[in-house]
Amino acid sequence: MNIMKVIGIVGMPGSGKSEAADVARSMGIPVIVMGDVVRKEVADSGQKINSKTLRSMMIELRKKHGKGVVAERCLPKIRSYKSKDVVVVDGLRSLHEVEAFRLEIPDFTILVIHSSPKTRYDRLRERQRKDDPSSQEDFKTRDRLELRIGIGDVIALADIVVSNEANNLSSGKT
Amino acid sequence: MNIMKVIGIVGMPGSGKSEAADVARSMGIPVIVMGDVVRKEVADSGQKINSKTLRSMMIELRKKHGKGVVAERCLPKIRSYKSKDVVVVDGLRSLHEVEAFRLEIPDFTILVIHSSPKTRYDRLRERQRKDDPSSQEDFKTRDRLELRIGIGDVIALADIVVSNEANNLSSGKT
């Protein structure tokens, strides 16, 4: 591949990952959203897209094709941007994915967007997207599900950390 | 307990946890080093203190007394500082420990000291304490052992993050 650098973004729900991706887009950097791989699979299967179908599809994909599957499916898209110096991949969730990227992309940097649980909860409550938590218990359950996939390991091994405690996450986009 | 606030520090090996603890000490804040619980057990058992005996003692303690054991054993010491407004606990490693602390201390804040793997490796190579890695492979193995205990989950759920990329970790103390 001809790409100089790929930056993979990781962050807990509500940390402001999508905001970071928006900043990249505004700088003309292509952003590949890892969740879109799963979203496409759900759509192709004829199911409605919601947090439940997305989660079970993700689990199914990983069972069938290995834990790096979502990353592997992003590689052709990364390759299609080979004229670009930097490409951003949004939504890392496990070290298996990091390994899958690094097998193909030597210069792969992990960027974590970090916010405190309190800030993340307040943001998610405010934005109230369909799959956002309706209670502290919901929020904690969602966090635990992410941690079980291994997102904490990716965060611990991140190359760059950005603290995002400011309360200006206005877009609320995915 | 009469304590206003306990701050628990977490960080991967070489991130500069002990440096952060030194800053707290210099401000007159008592610092309880969680590793000392395990160190004491090894010493009491008559074994030499090294990374191997410390690790097996930690695993044994957790097996025997539950995964929050090291935290629980720090509680009497925290209580002994009840006249203080703030106490620092250095060396969180799992959410079980966080839970054990939060059961007794409502105002328990997690502070993560974050450095990139490259910075941490360079620092550890430089300080060359007895248990420091002699190769990249050693370093990765040590990281993986920490992650297996669940340190990544604590880092992901930290309340405050401090990025420590500066190359001035001079003390090299534990």
XYZ file of C-alpha atoms in Angstrom:
348
model
C 0.000 0.000 0.000
C 1.066 3.516 -0.742
C -0.493 5.121 2.334
C 1.800 6.957 4.672
C -0.270 6.855 7.795
C -3.518 5.433 9.132
C -4.932 6.766 12.391
C -7.362 4.487 14.220
C -9.722 6.190 16.643
C -10.935 4.462 19.799
C -13.148 5.759 22.575
C -15.882 4.688 24.949
C -19.502 5.528 24.034
C -20.059 9.273 24.305
C -16.363 10.152 24.383
C -16.612 12.202 21.209
C -15.092 9.854 18.625
C -17.395 11.082 15.898
C -16.517 14.679 16.718
C -12.852 13.814 16.230
C -13.709 12.116 12.935
C -15.591 15.262 11.866
C -12.483 17.326 12.525
C -10.507 14.965 10.278
C -13.151 15.221 7.535
C -13.095 18.998 7.725
C -9.366 18.774 7.014
C -10.031 16.696 3.904
C -8.867 13.449 5.502
C -10.926 10.411 4.462
C -12.690 8.722 7.401
C -13.710 5.092 7.339
C -16.314 4.252 9.973
C -15.787 0.680 11.164
C -19.382 0.425 12.350
C -20.517 0.834 8.741
C -19.194 -2.650 7.986
C -21.618 -4.090 10.532
C -24.412 -1.717 9.503
C -24.109 -2.879 5.888
C -24.299 -6.516 6.951
C -27.462 -5.880 8.947
C -29.024 -3.958 6.055
C -28.039 -6.687 3.547
C -29.674 -9.288 5.777
C -32.961 -7.380 5.562
C -33.120 -6.600 9.296
C -33.835 -3.245 10.874
C -30.760 -1.377 12.057
C -30.782 -0.882 15.802
C -28.394 -1.443 18.694
C -29.625 -5.002 19.155
C -29.294 -6.141 15.544
C -25.959 -4.329 15.212
C -24.593 -6.030 18.295
C -25.710 -9.525 17.323
C -24.403 -9.046 13.777
C -21.043 -7.932 15.149
C -20.859 -10.992 17.390
C -21.915 -13.258 14.520
C -19.351 -11.771 12.127
C -16.575 -12.170 14.689
C -17.580 -15.766 15.396
C -17.718 -16.652 11.705
C -14.714 -14.778 10.380
C -12.478 -14.080 13.379
C -12.108 -11.194 15.772
C -10.293 -9.002 13.268
C -13.062 -9.270 10.666
C -14.322 -5.687 10.820
C -10.801 -4.337 10.374
C -10.088 -6.718 7.509
C -13.212 -5.538 5.714
C -12.037 -1.942 6.001
C -8.720 -2.674 4.276
C -10.003 -2.513 0.671
C -11.518 0.878 1.419
C -8.245 2.082 2.934
C -6.432 0.831 -0.170
C -8.852 2.795 -2.367
C -7.479 5.983 -0.790
C -3.915 5.130 -1.701
C -3.229 8.576 -3.103
C -3.859 10.109 0.342
C -1.176 10.657 2.971
C -3.450 10.076 5.936
C -6.616 8.035 6.398
C -8.665 7.850 9.588
C -10.436 4.697 10.746
C -13.119 5.375 13.332
C -14.267 2.802 15.881
C -11.505 0.430 16.987
C -12.761 -2.035 19.563
C -10.161 -4.699 20.169
C -6.472 -5.483 19.811
C -7.405 -8.152 17.257
C -8.526 -5.341 14.984
C -5.354 -3.380 15.679
C -3.306 -6.444 14.761
C -5.288 -6.937 11.544
C -4.565 -3.334 10.549
C -0.914 -3.455 11.512
C -0.349 -6.576 9.434
C -1.069 -4.458 6.358
C -0.261 -0.944 7.533
C 3.097 -0.471 9.239
C 2.352 3.117 10.215
C -0.861 2.606 12.166
C -1.382 4.988 15.086
C -4.010 4.521 17.795
C -5.707 7.727 18.940
C -7.948 7.528 22.005
C -10.579 10.147 22.709
C -11.060 10.031 26.464
C -13.865 11.453 28.574
C -14.858 10.661 32.127
C -17.840 8.353 32.673
C -19.778 11.322 34.078
C -19.186 13.462 30.991
C -20.014 10.586 28.671
C -23.234 9.802 30.491
C -24.366 13.420 30.451
C -23.622 13.683 26.726
C -25.413 10.488 25.808
C -28.421 11.496 27.878
C -28.445 14.811 26.097
C -28.152 13.521 22.572
C -30.659 10.671 23.049
C -29.989 8.831 19.869
C -32.159 5.736 19.577
C -29.556 3.444 21.073
C -28.470 5.821 23.826
C -28.892 4.794 27.456
C -32.041 5.726 29.314
C -30.511 5.167 32.743
C -27.218 4.831 34.628
C -27.770 1.079 34.594
C -28.151 1.040 30.794
C -25.048 3.143 30.479
C -22.995 0.832 32.652
C -24.253 -2.222 30.785
C -23.228 -0.678 27.479
C -19.799 0.192 28.848
C -19.359 -3.354 30.117
C -20.291 -4.796 26.707
C -17.644 -2.619 25.047
C -15.065 -3.622 27.645
C -15.865 -7.286 27.129
C -14.960 -6.942 23.424
C -11.603 -5.552 24.546
C -11.864 -1.803 23.986
C -10.013 -1.120 27.259
C -6.937 -2.918 25.956
C -6.865 -0.728 22.853
C -7.265 2.400 24.992
C -4.445 1.289 27.308
C -2.101 0.822 24.350
C -3.056 3.998 22.488
C -0.262 6.071 20.990
C -1.996 9.419 21.461
C -4.588 10.438 24.022
C -6.929 13.389 23.703
C -8.969 14.354 26.727
C -12.401 15.585 25.711
C -14.184 16.932 28.747
C -15.567 20.090 27.130
C -19.314 20.092 26.983
C -19.649 21.112 23.352
C -20.439 17.864 21.593
C -23.199 19.432 19.550
C -23.530 17.250 16.473
C -24.550 13.992 18.084
C -23.823 12.177 14.852
C -22.457 8.655 14.652
C -14.878 7.413 56.975
C -14.095 11.062 57.292
C -12.036 11.349 54.119
C -13.204 13.771 51.510
C -11.537 12.328 48.495
C -9.406 9.376 47.439
C -7.624 9.459 44.096
C -6.634 6.114 42.622
C -3.818 6.182 40.080
C -3.663 3.723 37.195
C -1.184 3.462 34.354
C 0.634 0.945 32.227
C 4.246 0.047 33.136
C 6.494 3.020 32.444
C 3.677 5.536 32.134
C 4.973 7.575 35.052
C 2.590 6.571 37.850
C 5.281 6.870 40.472
C 6.206 10.327 39.194
C 2.576 11.370 39.674
C 2.629 9.884 43.169
C 5.813 11.855 43.920
C 4.023 15.055 42.915
C 1.236 14.210 45.360
C 3.774 13.495 48.144
C 5.509 16.795 47.491
C 2.136 18.454 48.116
C 1.820 16.697 51.472
C -0.780 14.237 50.239
C -0.388 10.731 51.703
C 0.270 8.077 49.051
C -0.559 4.436 49.570
C 1.255 2.140 47.125
C -0.957 -0.856 46.360
C 2.050 -2.949 45.322
C 3.350 -2.680 48.897
C 0.555 -5.007 50.025
C 1.909 -7.713 47.741
C 5.535 -6.835 48.559
C 4.822 -7.283 52.263
C 3.222 -10.673 51.670
C 6.244 -11.857 49.698
C 8.623 -10.589 52.388
C 6.532 -12.194 55.152
C 6.663 -15.491 53.293
C 10.469 -15.352 53.378
C 10.870 -15.204 49.596
C 13.052 -12.814 47.649
C 11.198 -9.882 46.160
C 11.332 -9.879 42.373
C 8.869 -9.582 39.505
C 8.253 -13.331 39.515
C 7.537 -13.731 43.237
C 5.463 -10.527 43.238
C 3.364 -11.720 40.343
C 2.720 -15.186 41.763
C 1.909 -13.716 45.178
C -0.558 -11.314 43.585
C -2.242 -14.151 41.719
C -2.316 -16.303 44.870
C -3.786 -13.496 46.995
C -6.489 -12.838 44.416
C -7.340 -16.517 44.161
C -7.527 -16.929 47.940
C -9.237 -13.710 48.941
C -10.974 -12.417 45.820
C -9.992 -9.988 43.093
C -10.468 -6.919 45.267
C -8.075 -8.160 47.961
C -5.261 -5.660 47.432
C -7.709 -2.759 47.596
C -9.372 -4.158 50.699
C -6.011 -4.399 52.445
C -5.347 -0.733 51.694
C -8.547 0.412 53.395
C -7.237 0.373 56.992
C -4.314 2.524 55.898
C -6.660 4.952 54.135
C -8.758 5.084 57.309
C -5.653 5.912 59.318
C -5.373 9.147 57.338
C -8.876 10.207 58.206
C -7.817 13.712 59.161
C -6.629 14.330 55.591
C -8.798 15.786 52.845
C -7.167 13.829 50.044
C -5.374 10.486 49.938
C -3.750 8.974 46.856
C -3.727 5.249 46.137
C -1.129 4.251 43.553
C -1.410 1.162 41.383
C -5.003 0.267 40.472
C -5.140 -2.775 38.257
C -8.723 -3.942 37.893
C -12.314 -2.818 38.227
C -12.689 -5.278 41.102
C -10.314 -3.094 43.080
C -12.190 0.042 42.045
C -15.420 -1.538 43.270
C -13.826 -2.525 46.570
C -12.692 1.065 47.107
C -16.007 2.592 46.048
C -17.920 0.392 48.471
C -16.179 2.263 51.307
C -15.259 5.569 49.685
C -18.046 7.371 47.837
C -15.698 10.023 46.452
C -13.181 7.815 44.681
C -11.665 9.289 41.519
C -9.661 7.304 38.964
C -6.690 9.159 37.490
C -4.896 7.554 34.550
C -1.362 8.495 33.621
C -1.098 7.730 29.928
C 1.977 7.361 27.753
C 2.366 5.784 24.348
C 3.872 2.282 24.180
C 6.935 3.774 22.463
C 7.528 6.286 25.262
C 6.965 3.668 27.946
C 9.347 1.224 26.320
C 12.071 3.851 25.955
C 11.658 4.868 29.601
C 11.737 1.343 30.944
C 14.797 0.539 28.853
C 16.454 3.624 30.228
C 15.685 3.072 33.886
C 16.537 -0.651 33.812
C 15.142 -1.570 37.178
C 15.572 -5.262 37.879
C 12.135 -6.202 36.599
C 12.251 -3.940 33.552
C 12.026 -5.466 30.087
C 15.196 -6.370 28.232
C 13.470 -6.548 24.836
C 10.358 -5.503 22.920
C 9.041 -9.014 23.407
C 9.492 -8.787 27.197
C 7.783 -5.422 27.179
C 4.791 -6.727 25.229
C 4.512 -9.755 27.491
C 4.457 -7.536 30.570
C 1.803 -5.303 28.996
C -0.297 -8.334 28.160
C -0.067 -9.628 31.743
C -1.308 -6.272 33.049
C -4.124 -6.221 30.505
C -5.162 -9.733 31.488
C -5.676 -8.565 35.081
C -8.006 -5.887 33.698
C -5.965 -2.690 33.812
C -7.361 -1.594 30.442
C -10.888 -1.537 31.847
C -9.793 0.774 34.669
C -8.021 3.048 32.180
C -11.101 3.152 29.925
C -13.294 4.212 32.852
C -10.884 6.751 34.347
C -12.300 10.069 35.494
C -9.213 12.092 34.683
C -6.528 11.456 32.099
C -3.051 12.941 32.137
C -0.898 12.452 29.082
C 2.741 12.004 30.044
C 4.852 11.973 26.927
C 7.608 14.242 28.177
C 10.916 12.486 28.448
C 11.808 13.642 31.945
C 11.032 10.639 34.093
C 14.256 10.943 35.963
C 13.645 9.293 39.309
C 13.000 5.753 38.149
C 11.574 4.887 41.562
C 8.731 2.470 42.116
